[in-house]
């Protein structure tokens, strides 16, 4: 959107007037996300759905961030790989590695696999970084960056190893439905940034799954959140980059927190506690 500044006021474009572009941060975020500075970060951890690309109306709602659970179930969509069951898994045209092939006749090309931010469902998991990145892209989004994730997590209450029923899910037998832990909300209004499922972010780093430290011991930041960052291993598996995982999950308390960062998983890793979050 552009407006034109002339003589102290904004008017329709004239040849002799300077144009002014509305900055990205001034634009309203879709209903499924929260504005965090210049980014629109999904309110909820991603759930992945199989939707027929021929269902153009529903796909358009998804891309606009307006699709509801009722829209999905009413439109014949199926949730894929809900954590921790991870069944049903992803279709054959959306394999590990994210090298998907389009559904025949889909325009624009699509594997029929979409990432959504909706409340009241299990977050999807058992997805590698490549698949997560592509599911976001097909849905008109992208993986949140590490910076965006850190910003959006600010103020999330961390209950440690004794969470109440509505606190962040840091110590339980499995994940909670998205947004159901009503006390687990950041200062920006983003849900489930601590615990529940681990979240892939866009950034990669030197892989490190040994010699982790915690922020409290190292630099005095409260919470005792572990940092596994900065490669220090040997062998072929440690020569593959690590894709950053943030926030921790329901089962390992020290890996759950607003400062918890894990670079020990290569981008091809998939597991029941690992999900993701999209942004725009």
Short mmCIF file of N, CA and C in Angstrom, two decimals, residues 3 6 12 23 35 58 71-73 83 115 121 125 150 165 187 207 214 231 235 243 261-262:
data_model
loop_
_atom_site.label_atom_id
_atom_site.label_comp_id
_atom_site.label_asym_id
_atom_site.label_seq_id
_atom_site.Cartn_x
_atom_site.Cartn_y
_atom_site.Cartn_z
N UNK A 3 0.97 5.66 -0.09
CA UNK A 3 0.31 6.94 -0.03
C UNK A 3 1.32 8.00 -0.44
N UNK A 6 2.32 15.25 0.59
CA UNK A 6 2.43 16.55 -0.07
C UNK A 6 1.99 17.65 0.88
N UNK A 12 -3.69 11.60 -2.75
CA UNK A 12 -3.48 10.70 -3.88
C UNK A 12 -2.19 11.07 -4.59
N UNK A 23 5.33 0.65 6.23
CA UNK A 23 6.28 -0.41 6.61
C UNK A 23 5.57 -1.69 6.97
N UNK A 35 1.39 -10.10 16.18
CA UNK A 35 2.44 -9.21 15.71
C UNK A 35 3.51 -9.05 16.78
N UNK A 58 -11.03 -23.76 0.92
CA UNK A 58 -10.38 -24.06 2.20
C UNK A 58 -8.90 -23.70 2.14
N UNK A 71 -13.75 -25.44 9.94
CA UNK A 71 -13.52 -25.39 8.49
C UNK A 71 -12.76 -26.62 8.02
N UNK A 72 -11.75 -27.01 8.78
CA UNK A 72 -10.91 -28.13 8.39
C UNK A 72 -11.69 -29.44 8.43
N UNK A 73 -12.33 -29.71 9.54
CA UNK A 73 -13.06 -30.97 9.65
C UNK A 73 -14.24 -31.01 8.70
N UNK A 83 1.45 -35.24 17.60
CA UNK A 83 2.33 -35.76 18.64
C UNK A 83 1.48 -36.27 19.82
N UNK A 115 0.54 -26.30 6.91
CA UNK A 115 0.78 -26.04 8.33
C UNK A 115 -0.17 -24.94 8.81
N UNK A 121 -5.90 -28.53 19.28
CA UNK A 121 -5.51 -29.78 18.62
C UNK A 121 -4.11 -30.16 19.09
N UNK A 125 4.10 -33.47 14.93
CA UNK A 125 5.50 -33.76 15.23
C UNK A 125 5.99 -34.82 14.24
N UNK A 150 12.84 -15.97 19.78
CA UNK A 150 13.27 -15.45 21.07
C UNK A 150 12.46 -14.22 21.47
N UNK A 165 -1.89 -27.38 36.25
CA UNK A 165 -2.66 -27.88 35.11
C UNK A 165 -2.72 -26.89 33.96
N UNK A 187 4.40 -12.46 26.75
CA UNK A 187 3.94 -11.07 26.87
C UNK A 187 3.31 -10.57 25.58
N UNK A 207 26.74 -28.21 14.78
CA UNK A 207 26.01 -29.20 15.56
C UNK A 207 26.68 -29.45 16.90
N UNK A 214 24.29 -24.66 31.13
CA UNK A 214 23.05 -23.95 31.39
C UNK A 214 23.34 -22.47 31.58
N UNK A 231 29.55 -26.33 17.86
CA UNK A 231 30.03 -27.70 17.66
C UNK A 231 31.34 -27.99 18.36
N UNK A 235 33.76 -36.83 14.32
CA UNK A 235 33.04 -37.87 13.60
C UNK A 235 32.10 -37.28 12.57
N UNK A 243 20.21 -27.93 13.03
CA UNK A 243 19.12 -26.96 12.90
C UNK A 243 18.62 -26.65 14.30
N UNK A 261 18.07 -23.73 24.07
CA UNK A 261 18.42 -23.82 22.65
C UNK A 261 19.25 -25.08 22.44
N UNK A 262 18.90 -25.84 21.42
CA UNK A 262 19.53 -27.13 21.16
C UNK A 262 19.94 -27.19 19.71
#
